[in-house]
Amino acid sequence: MFRFFLGFIIGLAFAATAEAAAIKGVVEGGKRIKRSPVVVYLGDASGEFKKPVANPTLDQRYMTFIPHVLPIKTGTTVDFLNNDEVKHNVFSPDHEKYNLGTWPKGAIKQYTFDKKGVYTQLCNVHPEMESFIVALDTPYFALTDKDGNFELQDVPPGDYTIKVWHEKLRFKKQQIAVSEKGAENIVFRKQKRK
Ligand SMILES: [Cu+2]
């Protein structure tokens, strides 16, 4: 009886995971991807999606922004936290443009990204500081690891356009079919210069 019950539970678990699966692949970009990761994402998704439990943070630490690239779903509020002994400023020259001011260690400012797009983050005290917030109209996105590998999780089966964003490199979008088992070996190759 217990075995039967256990089998039933495992069966349920499988049924639950079969509804959404992972898309795995690699972006071939060499050293540039080691320096700055790629955002991999699916084309615009409609529907209601859960907001992250906690706001993602863009740290100002060691005289730099951490992380260098922060993908978010539109509607997300980002916390900008100064962790350095010096004051930092945060502004973006992109889209609606904003300047959050200049603040000391331990203080947080916030900004909510309602429009999709790439927002360059800069500090007017330290011109070498730069990072990117990528606001997307989809909850299906991931950053590549240092070797360019990515995994988009919990994607429902269907046909999608999969795209990538990198601060320097450009890649062609692809049409992919995602089954209940997901999709594997999606490869983005660097575009040859004409
Ligand atoms: Cu600064």
JSON list of C-alpha atoms and ligand atoms in Angstrom, two decimals:
[
{"chain": "A", "resi": 1, "resn": "MET", "atom": "CA", "xyz": [0.00, 0.00, 0.00]},
{"chain": "A", "resi": 2, "resn": "PHE", "atom": "CA", "xyz": [2.80, 2.36, 0.97]},
{"chain": "A", "resi": 3, "resn": "ARG", "atom": "CA", "xyz": [4.60, 1.61, -2.30]},
{"chain": "A", "resi": 4, "resn": "PHE", "atom": "CA", "xyz": [1.52, 2.29, -4.26]},
{"chain": "A", "resi": 5, "resn": "PHE", "atom": "CA", "xyz": [1.09, 5.57, -2.43]},
{"chain": "A", "resi": 6, "resn": "LEU", "atom": "CA", "xyz": [4.72, 6.55, -3.03]},
{"chain": "A", "resi": 7, "resn": "GLY", "atom": "CA", "xyz": [4.31, 5.74, -6.71]},
{"chain": "A", "resi": 8, "resn": "PHE", "atom": "CA", "xyz": [1.25, 7.91, -6.80]},
{"chain": "A", "resi": 9, "resn": "ILE", "atom": "CA", "xyz": [3.13, 10.82, -5.22]},
{"chain": "A", "resi": 10, "resn": "ILE", "atom": "CA", "xyz": [6.02, 10.45, -7.68]},
{"chain": "A", "resi": 11, "resn": "GLY", "atom": "CA", "xyz": [3.50, 10.26, -10.52]},
{"chain": "A", "resi": 12, "resn": "LEU", "atom": "CA", "xyz": [1.99, 13.53, -9.36]},
{"chain": "A", "resi": 13, "resn": "ALA", "atom": "CA", "xyz": [5.39, 15.17, -9.21]},
{"chain": "A", "resi": 14, "resn": "PHE", "atom": "CA", "xyz": [6.06, 14.12, -12.78]},
{"chain": "A", "resi": 15, "resn": "ALA", "atom": "CA", "xyz": [2.71, 15.38, -13.93]},
{"chain": "A", "resi": 16, "resn": "ALA", "atom": "CA", "xyz": [3.45, 18.74, -12.34]},
{"chain": "A", "resi": 17, "resn": "THR", "atom": "CA", "xyz": [6.89, 19.10, -13.91]},
{"chain": "A", "resi": 18, "resn": "ALA", "atom": "CA", "xyz": [5.67, 17.95, -17.34]},
{"chain": "A", "resi": 19, "resn": "GLU", "atom": "CA", "xyz": [3.68, 21.15, -17.77]},
{"chain": "A", "resi": 20, "resn": "ALA", "atom": "CA", "xyz": [6.69, 23.39, -17.94]},
{"chain": "A", "resi": 21, "resn": "ALA", "atom": "CA", "xyz": [10.24, 22.56, -18.85]},
{"chain": "A", "resi": 22, "resn": "ALA", "atom": "CA", "xyz": [13.65, 24.07, -19.45]},
{"chain": "A", "resi": 23, "resn": "ILE", "atom": "CA", "xyz": [15.25, 25.49, -22.57]},
{"chain": "A", "resi": 24, "resn": "LYS", "atom": "CA", "xyz": [18.98, 24.87, -22.60]},
{"chain": "A", "resi": 25, "resn": "GLY", "atom": "CA", "xyz": [21.64, 26.06, -24.94]},
{"chain": "A", "resi": 26, "resn": "VAL", "atom": "CA", "xyz": [24.76, 28.08, -25.47]},
{"chain": "A", "resi": 27, "resn": "VAL", "atom": "CA", "xyz": [25.73, 31.47, -26.88]},
{"chain": "A", "resi": 28, "resn": "GLU", "atom": "CA", "xyz": [29.08, 31.35, -28.64]},
{"chain": "A", "resi": 29, "resn": "GLY", "atom": "CA", "xyz": [30.76, 34.63, -27.95]},
{"chain": "A", "resi": 30, "resn": "GLY", "atom": "CA", "xyz": [34.17, 33.74, -26.50]},
{"chain": "A", "resi": 31, "resn": "LYS", "atom": "CA", "xyz": [35.98, 36.17, -24.22]},
{"chain": "A", "resi": 32, "resn": "ARG", "atom": "CA", "xyz": [33.40, 38.92, -24.53]},
{"chain": "A", "resi": 33, "resn": "ILE", "atom": "CA", "xyz": [30.82, 36.72, -22.82]},
{"chain": "A", "resi": 34, "resn": "LYS", "atom": "CA", "xyz": [33.26, 35.96, -20.01]},
{"chain": "A", "resi": 35, "resn": "ARG", "atom": "CA", "xyz": [33.50, 39.70, -19.43]},
{"chain": "A", "resi": 36, "resn": "SER", "atom": "CA", "xyz": [29.84, 40.53, -19.81]},
{"chain": "A", "resi": 37, "resn": "PRO", "atom": "CA", "xyz": [27.05, 37.95, -19.87]},
{"chain": "A", "resi": 38, "resn": "VAL", "atom": "CA", "xyz": [24.30, 37.67, -22.44]},
{"chain": "A", "resi": 39, "resn": "VAL", "atom": "CA", "xyz": [20.60, 37.98, -21.63]},
{"chain": "A", "resi": 40, "resn": "VAL", "atom": "CA", "xyz": [18.65, 35.17, -23.30]},
{"chain": "A", "resi": 41, "resn": "TYR", "atom": "CA", "xyz": [14.88, 35.65, -23.40]},
{"chain": "A", "resi": 42, "resn": "LEU", "atom": "CA", "xyz": [11.69, 34.60, -25.12]},
{"chain": "A", "resi": 43, "resn": "GLY", "atom": "CA", "xyz": [9.66, 37.03, -27.18]},
{"chain": "A", "resi": 44, "resn": "ASP", "atom": "CA", "xyz": [6.89, 38.97, -25.44]},
{"chain": "A", "resi": 45, "resn": "ALA", "atom": "CA", "xyz": [4.68, 36.76, -23.29]},
{"chain": "A", "resi": 46, "resn": "SER", "atom": "CA", "xyz": [1.14, 37.75, -22.41]},
{"chain": "A", "resi": 47, "resn": "GLY", "atom": "CA", "xyz": [-0.61, 36.93, -19.14]},
{"chain": "A", "resi": 48, "resn": "GLU", "atom": "CA", "xyz": [-0.23, 37.61, -15.47]},
{"chain": "A", "resi": 49, "resn": "PHE", "atom": "CA", "xyz": [3.08, 36.71, -13.91]},
{"chain": "A", "resi": 50, "resn": "LYS", "atom": "CA", "xyz": [4.19, 36.66, -10.32]},
{"chain": "A", "resi": 51, "resn": "LYS", "atom": "CA", "xyz": [6.38, 39.51, -9.25]},
{"chain": "A", "resi": 52, "resn": "PRO", "atom": "CA", "xyz": [9.68, 38.60, -7.61]},
{"chain": "A", "resi": 53, "resn": "VAL", "atom": "CA", "xyz": [9.33, 38.15, -3.84]},
{"chain": "A", "resi": 54, "resn": "ALA", "atom": "CA", "xyz": [12.12, 40.64, -3.17]},
{"chain": "A", "resi": 55, "resn": "ASN", "atom": "CA", "xyz": [13.25, 43.53, -5.33]},
{"chain": "A", "resi": 56, "resn": "PRO", "atom": "CA", "xyz": [16.41, 42.75, -7.27]},
{"chain": "A", "resi": 57, "resn": "THR", "atom": "CA", "xyz": [19.35, 44.86, -6.13]},
{"chain": "A", "resi": 58, "resn": "LEU", "atom": "CA", "xyz": [21.87, 46.77, -8.19]},
{"chain": "A", "resi": 59, "resn": "ASP", "atom": "CA", "xyz": [24.79, 47.16, -5.80]},
{"chain": "A", "resi": 60, "resn": "GLN", "atom": "CA", "xyz": [27.27, 49.99, -5.90]},
{"chain": "A", "resi": 61, "resn": "ARG", "atom": "CA", "xyz": [30.31, 48.22, -4.50]},
{"chain": "A", "resi": 62, "resn": "TYR", "atom": "CA", "xyz": [34.08, 48.31, -5.10]},
{"chain": "A", "resi": 63, "resn": "MET", "atom": "CA", "xyz": [33.50, 51.38, -7.29]},
{"chain": "A", "resi": 64, "resn": "THR", "atom": "CA", "xyz": [31.43, 49.37, -9.72]},
{"chain": "A", "resi": 65, "resn": "PHE", "atom": "CA", "xyz": [27.85, 48.21, -10.28]},
{"chain": "A", "resi": 66, "resn": "ILE", "atom": "CA", "xyz": [27.08, 44.62, -9.34]},
{"chain": "A", "resi": 67, "resn": "PRO", "atom": "CA", "xyz": [25.76, 42.83, -11.33]},
{"chain": "A", "resi": 68, "resn": "HIS", "atom": "CA", "xyz": [27.03, 44.30, -14.59]},
{"chain": "A", "resi": 69, "resn": "VAL", "atom": "CA", "xyz": [23.90, 43.10, -16.38]},
{"chain": "A", "resi": 70, "resn": "LEU", "atom": "CA", "xyz": [20.53, 42.80, -14.63]},
{"chain": "A", "resi": 71, "resn": "PRO", "atom": "CA", "xyz": [17.56, 41.41, -16.61]},
{"chain": "A", "resi": 72, "resn": "ILE", "atom": "CA", "xyz": [14.12, 42.06, -15.08]},
{"chain": "A", "resi": 73, "resn": "LYS", "atom": "CA", "xyz": [10.45, 41.72, -15.99]},
{"chain": "A", "resi": 74, "resn": "THR", "atom": "CA", "xyz": [8.76, 45.07, -16.71]},
{"chain": "A", "resi": 75, "resn": "GLY", "atom": "CA", "xyz": [6.96, 46.40, -13.64]},
{"chain": "A", "resi": 76, "resn": "THR", "atom": "CA", "xyz": [9.82, 45.36, -11.37]},
{"chain": "A", "resi": 77, "resn": "THR", "atom": "CA", "xyz": [11.25, 47.79, -8.82]},
{"chain": "A", "resi": 78, "resn": "VAL", "atom": "CA", "xyz": [15.02, 47.69, -8.48]},
{"chain": "A", "resi": 79, "resn": "ASP", "atom": "CA", "xyz": [16.80, 48.66, -5.24]},
{"chain": "A", "resi": 80, "resn": "PHE", "atom": "CA", "xyz": [19.98, 50.67, -5.79]},
{"chain": "A", "resi": 81, "resn": "LEU", "atom": "CA", "xyz": [22.17, 50.11, -2.72]},
{"chain": "A", "resi": 82, "resn": "ASN", "atom": "CA", "xyz": [25.39, 51.98, -2.04]},
{"chain": "A", "resi": 83, "resn": "ASN", "atom": "CA", "xyz": [27.89, 49.68, -0.30]},
{"chain": "A", "resi": 84, "resn": "ASP", "atom": "CA", "xyz": [30.95, 51.90, -0.69]},
{"chain": "A", "resi": 85, "resn": "GLU", "atom": "CA", "xyz": [32.42, 54.47, 1.70]},
{"chain": "A", "resi": 86, "resn": "VAL", "atom": "CA", "xyz": [32.07, 57.14, -0.99]},
{"chain": "A", "resi": 87, "resn": "LYS", "atom": "CA", "xyz": [28.89, 58.65, -2.35]},
{"chain": "A", "resi": 88, "resn": "HIS", "atom": "CA", "xyz": [27.57, 57.31, -5.63]},
{"chain": "A", "resi": 89, "resn": "ASN", "atom": "CA", "xyz": [25.06, 58.71, -8.07]},
{"chain": "A", "resi": 90, "resn": "VAL", "atom": "CA", "xyz": [22.82, 56.71, -10.39]},
{"chain": "A", "resi": 91, "resn": "PHE", "atom": "CA", "xyz": [21.36, 58.00, -13.61]},
{"chain": "A", "resi": 92, "resn": "SER", "atom": "CA", "xyz": [20.25, 56.62, -16.96]},
{"chain": "A", "resi": 93, "resn": "PRO", "atom": "CA", "xyz": [20.31, 58.53, -20.25]},
{"chain": "A", "resi": 94, "resn": "ASP", "atom": "CA", "xyz": [17.96, 55.99, -21.86]},
{"chain": "A", "resi": 95, "resn": "HIS", "atom": "CA", "xyz": [14.21, 55.99, -22.55]},
{"chain": "A", "resi": 96, "resn": "GLU", "atom": "CA", "xyz": [12.36, 58.11, -19.98]},
{"chain": "A", "resi": 97, "resn": "LYS", "atom": "CA", "xyz": [15.75, 59.10, -18.49]},
{"chain": "A", "resi": 98, "resn": "TYR", "atom": "CA", "xyz": [16.18, 59.47, -14.74]},
{"chain": "A", "resi": 99, "resn": "ASN", "atom": "CA", "xyz": [18.59, 60.72, -12.14]},
{"chain": "A", "resi": 100, "resn": "LEU", "atom": "CA", "xyz": [18.08, 59.16, -8.72]},
{"chain": "A", "resi": 101, "resn": "GLY", "atom": "CA", "xyz": [20.49, 61.56, -7.02]},
{"chain": "A", "resi": 102, "resn": "THR", "atom": "CA", "xyz": [23.61, 60.90, -4.99]},
{"chain": "A", "resi": 103, "resn": "TRP", "atom": "CA", "xyz": [23.60, 58.99, -1.71]},
{"chain": "A", "resi": 104, "resn": "PRO", "atom": "CA", "xyz": [25.93, 57.58, 0.95]},
{"chain": "A", "resi": 105, "resn": "LYS", "atom": "CA", "xyz": [26.78, 54.09, 2.14]},
{"chain": "A", "resi": 106, "resn": "GLY", "atom": "CA", "xyz": [23.89, 51.95, 3.33]},
{"chain": "A", "resi": 107, "resn": "ALA", "atom": "CA", "xyz": [21.20, 54.03, 1.65]},
{"chain": "A", "resi": 108, "resn": "ILE", "atom": "CA", "xyz": [18.84, 52.67, -0.99]},
{"chain": "A", "resi": 109, "resn": "LYS", "atom": "CA", "xyz": [17.01, 54.40, -3.82]},
{"chain": "A", "resi": 110, "resn": "GLN", "atom": "CA", "xyz": [14.42, 52.69, -5.96]},
{"chain": "A", "resi": 111, "resn": "TYR", "atom": "CA", "xyz": [13.18, 52.84, -9.50]},
{"chain": "A", "resi": 112, "resn": "THR", "atom": "CA", "xyz": [10.35, 50.94, -11.16]},
{"chain": "A", "resi": 113, "resn": "PHE", "atom": "CA", "xyz": [10.84, 49.90, -14.78]},
{"chain": "A", "resi": 114, "resn": "ASP", "atom": "CA", "xyz": [7.47, 49.99, -16.51]},
{"chain": "A", "resi": 115, "resn": "LYS", "atom": "CA", "xyz": [8.71, 50.19, -20.10]},
{"chain": "A", "resi": 116, "resn": "LYS", "atom": "CA", "xyz": [10.72, 47.52, -21.82]},
{"chain": "A", "resi": 117, "resn": "GLY", "atom": "CA", "xyz": [14.19, 48.39, -23.02]},
{"chain": "A", "resi": 118, "resn": "VAL", "atom": "CA", "xyz": [17.87, 48.53, -22.15]},
{"chain": "A", "resi": 119, "resn": "TYR", "atom": "CA", "xyz": [18.72, 51.14, -19.52]},
{"chain": "A", "resi": 120, "resn": "THR", "atom": "CA", "xyz": [22.39, 52.03, -19.19]},
{"chain": "A", "resi": 121, "resn": "GLN", "atom": "CA", "xyz": [23.23, 52.76, -15.54]},
{"chain": "A", "resi": 122, "resn": "LEU", "atom": "CA", "xyz": [25.85, 55.44, -14.92]},
{"chain": "A", "resi": 123, "resn": "CYS", "atom": "CA", "xyz": [27.32, 57.36, -11.97]},
{"chain": "A", "resi": 124, "resn": "ASN", "atom": "CA", "xyz": [28.14, 61.02, -12.52]},
{"chain": "A", "resi": 125, "resn": "VAL", "atom": "CA", "xyz": [30.79, 60.91, -9.74]},
{"chain": "A", "resi": 126, "resn": "HIS", "atom": "CA", "xyz": [32.69, 57.99, -11.33]},
{"chain": "A", "resi": 127, "resn": "PRO", "atom": "CA", "xyz": [32.49, 58.00, -15.14]},
{"chain": "A", "resi": 128, "resn": "GLU", "atom": "CA", "xyz": [34.03, 54.51, -15.36]},
{"chain": "A", "resi": 129, "resn": "MET", "atom": "CA", "xyz": [31.01, 52.97, -13.62]},
{"chain": "A", "resi": 130, "resn": "GLU", "atom": "CA", "xyz": [28.57, 51.39, -16.07]},
{"chain": "A", "resi": 131, "resn": "SER", "atom": "CA", "xyz": [26.01, 48.63, -16.05]},
{"chain": "A", "resi": 132, "resn": "PHE", "atom": "CA", "xyz": [22.81, 47.64, -17.84]},
{"chain": "A", "resi": 133, "resn": "ILE", "atom": "CA", "xyz": [19.29, 46.91, -16.68]},
{"chain": "A", "resi": 134, "resn": "VAL", "atom": "CA", "xyz": [17.36, 45.03, -19.36]},
{"chain": "A", "resi": 135, "resn": "ALA", "atom": "CA", "xyz": [13.59, 45.34, -18.82]},
{"chain": "A", "resi": 136, "resn": "LEU", "atom": "CA", "xyz": [11.67, 42.64, -20.68]},
{"chain": "A", "resi": 137, "resn": "ASP", "atom": "CA", "xyz": [7.97, 41.98, -21.33]},
{"chain": "A", "resi": 138, "resn": "THR", "atom": "CA", "xyz": [8.45, 38.33, -20.41]},
{"chain": "A", "resi": 139, "resn": "PRO", "atom": "CA", "xyz": [9.25, 36.38, -17.26]},
{"chain": "A", "resi": 140, "resn": "TYR", "atom": "CA", "xyz": [11.27, 33.89, -19.33]},
{"chain": "A", "resi": 141, "resn": "PHE", "atom": "CA", "xyz": [14.86, 35.09, -19.29]},
{"chain": "A", "resi": 142, "resn": "ALA", "atom": "CA", "xyz": [18.27, 34.03, -18.05]},
{"chain": "A", "resi": 143, "resn": "LEU", "atom": "CA", "xyz": [21.88, 35.18, -18.02]},
{"chain": "A", "resi": 144, "resn": "THR", "atom": "CA", "xyz": [24.61, 33.09, -19.57]},
{"chain": "A", "resi": 145, "resn": "ASP", "atom": "CA", "xyz": [27.40, 31.67, -17.41]},
{"chain": "A", "resi": 146, "resn": "LYS", "atom": "CA", "xyz": [31.04, 32.38, -18.23]},
{"chain": "A", "resi": 147, "resn": "ASP", "atom": "CA", "xyz": [31.04, 29.74, -20.99]},
{"chain": "A", "resi": 148, "resn": "GLY", "atom": "CA", "xyz": [27.88, 31.08, -22.60]},
{"chain": "A", "resi": 149, "resn": "ASN", "atom": "CA", "xyz": [25.56, 28.34, -21.28]},
{"chain": "A", "resi": 150, "resn": "PHE", "atom": "CA", "xyz": [22.01, 29.27, -20.42]},
{"chain": "A", "resi": 151, "resn": "GLU", "atom": "CA", "xyz": [18.89, 27.67, -19.02]},
{"chain": "A", "resi": 152, "resn": "LEU", "atom": "CA", "xyz": [15.42, 29.20, -19.16]},
{"chain": "A", "resi": 153, "resn": "GLN", "atom": "CA", "xyz": [13.24, 27.49, -16.57]},
{"chain": "A", "resi": 154, "resn": "ASP", "atom": "CA", "xyz": [9.55, 26.65, -16.27]},
{"chain": "A", "resi": 155, "resn": "VAL", "atom": "CA", "xyz": [8.63, 27.40, -19.87]},
{"chain": "A", "resi": 156, "resn": "PRO", "atom": "CA", "xyz": [5.24, 26.05, -20.98]},
{"chain": "A", "resi": 157, "resn": "PRO", "atom": "CA", "xyz": [5.29, 24.02, -24.24]},
{"chain": "A", "resi": 158, "resn": "GLY", "atom": "CA", "xyz": [4.76, 26.08, -27.38]},
{"chain": "A", "resi": 159, "resn": "ASP", "atom": "CA", "xyz": [6.41, 27.91, -30.26]},
{"chain": "A", "resi": 160, "resn": "TYR", "atom": "CA", "xyz": [8.59, 30.84, -29.30]},
{"chain": "A", "resi": 161, "resn": "THR", "atom": "CA", "xyz": [11.00, 33.40, -30.62]},
{"chain": "A", "resi": 162, "resn": "ILE", "atom": "CA", "xyz": [14.18, 33.24, -28.57]},
{"chain": "A", "resi": 163, "resn": "LYS", "atom": "CA", "xyz": [16.45, 36.28, -28.54]},
{"chain": "A", "resi": 164, "resn": "VAL", "atom": "CA", "xyz": [19.67, 37.43, -26.96]},
{"chain": "A", "resi": 165, "resn": "TRP", "atom": "CA", "xyz": [21.03, 40.78, -25.84]},
{"chain": "A", "resi": 166, "resn": "HIS", "atom": "CA", "xyz": [24.69, 41.62, -25.26]},
{"chain": "A", "resi": 167, "resn": "GLU", "atom": "CA", "xyz": [26.22, 45.03, -24.78]},
{"chain": "A", "resi": 168, "resn": "LYS", "atom": "CA", "xyz": [28.58, 44.54, -27.76]},
{"chain": "A", "resi": 169, "resn": "LEU", "atom": "CA", "xyz": [27.71, 41.39, -29.70]},
{"chain": "A", "resi": 170, "resn": "ARG", "atom": "CA", "xyz": [24.71, 40.84, -31.95]},
{"chain": "A", "resi": 171, "resn": "PHE", "atom": "CA", "xyz": [22.97, 37.53, -32.63]},
{"chain": "A", "resi": 172, "resn": "LYS", "atom": "CA", "xyz": [20.07, 36.51, -34.85]},
{"chain": "A", "resi": 173, "resn": "LYS", "atom": "CA", "xyz": [16.82, 35.59, -33.12]},
{"chain": "A", "resi": 174, "resn": "GLN", "atom": "CA", "xyz": [15.53, 32.05, -33.62]},
{"chain": "A", "resi": 175, "resn": "GLN", "atom": "CA", "xyz": [12.18, 30.31, -33.82]},
{"chain": "A", "resi": 176, "resn": "ILE", "atom": "CA", "xyz": [12.02, 27.29, -31.55]},
{"chain": "A", "resi": 177, "resn": "ALA", "atom": "CA", "xyz": [9.48, 24.66, -30.57]},
{"chain": "A", "resi": 178, "resn": "VAL", "atom": "CA", "xyz": [9.36, 23.74, -26.90]},
{"chain": "A", "resi": 179, "resn": "SER", "atom": "CA", "xyz": [7.85, 20.36, -26.08]},
{"chain": "A", "resi": 180, "resn": "GLU", "atom": "CA", "xyz": [6.79, 19.07, -22.67]},
{"chain": "A", "resi": 181, "resn": "LYS", "atom": "CA", "xyz": [10.36, 17.95, -22.25]},
{"chain": "A", "resi": 182, "resn": "GLY", "atom": "CA", "xyz": [11.66, 21.41, -23.03]},
{"chain": "A", "resi": 183, "resn": "ALA", "atom": "CA", "xyz": [14.28, 22.14, -25.66]},
{"chain": "A", "resi": 184, "resn": "GLU", "atom": "CA", "xyz": [18.00, 21.48, -25.71]},
{"chain": "A", "resi": 185, "resn": "ASN", "atom": "CA", "xyz": [21.07, 22.38, -27.72]},
{"chain": "A", "resi": 186, "resn": "ILE", "atom": "CA", "xyz": [19.88, 25.81, -28.80]},
{"chain": "A", "resi": 187, "resn": "VAL", "atom": "CA", "xyz": [22.98, 27.45, -30.25]},
{"chain": "A", "resi": 188, "resn": "PHE", "atom": "CA", "xyz": [23.60, 31.11, -31.02]},
{"chain": "A", "resi": 189, "resn": "ARG", "atom": "CA", "xyz": [26.59, 31.64, -33.26]},
{"chain": "A", "resi": 190, "resn": "LYS", "atom": "CA", "xyz": [28.37, 34.93, -33.67]},
{"chain": "A", "resi": 191, "resn": "GLN", "atom": "CA", "xyz": [27.37, 36.87, -36.77]},
{"chain": "A", "resi": 192, "resn": "LYS", "atom": "CA", "xyz": [30.17, 37.18, -39.30]},
{"chain": "A", "resi": 193, "resn": "ARG", "atom": "CA", "xyz": [31.03, 40.75, -40.18]},
{"chain": "A", "resi": 194, "resn": "LYS", "atom": "CA", "xyz": [30.13, 41.68, -43.75]},
{"chain": "B", "resi": 1, "resn": "CU", "atom": "CU", "xyz": [30.05, 56.24, -8.30]}
]
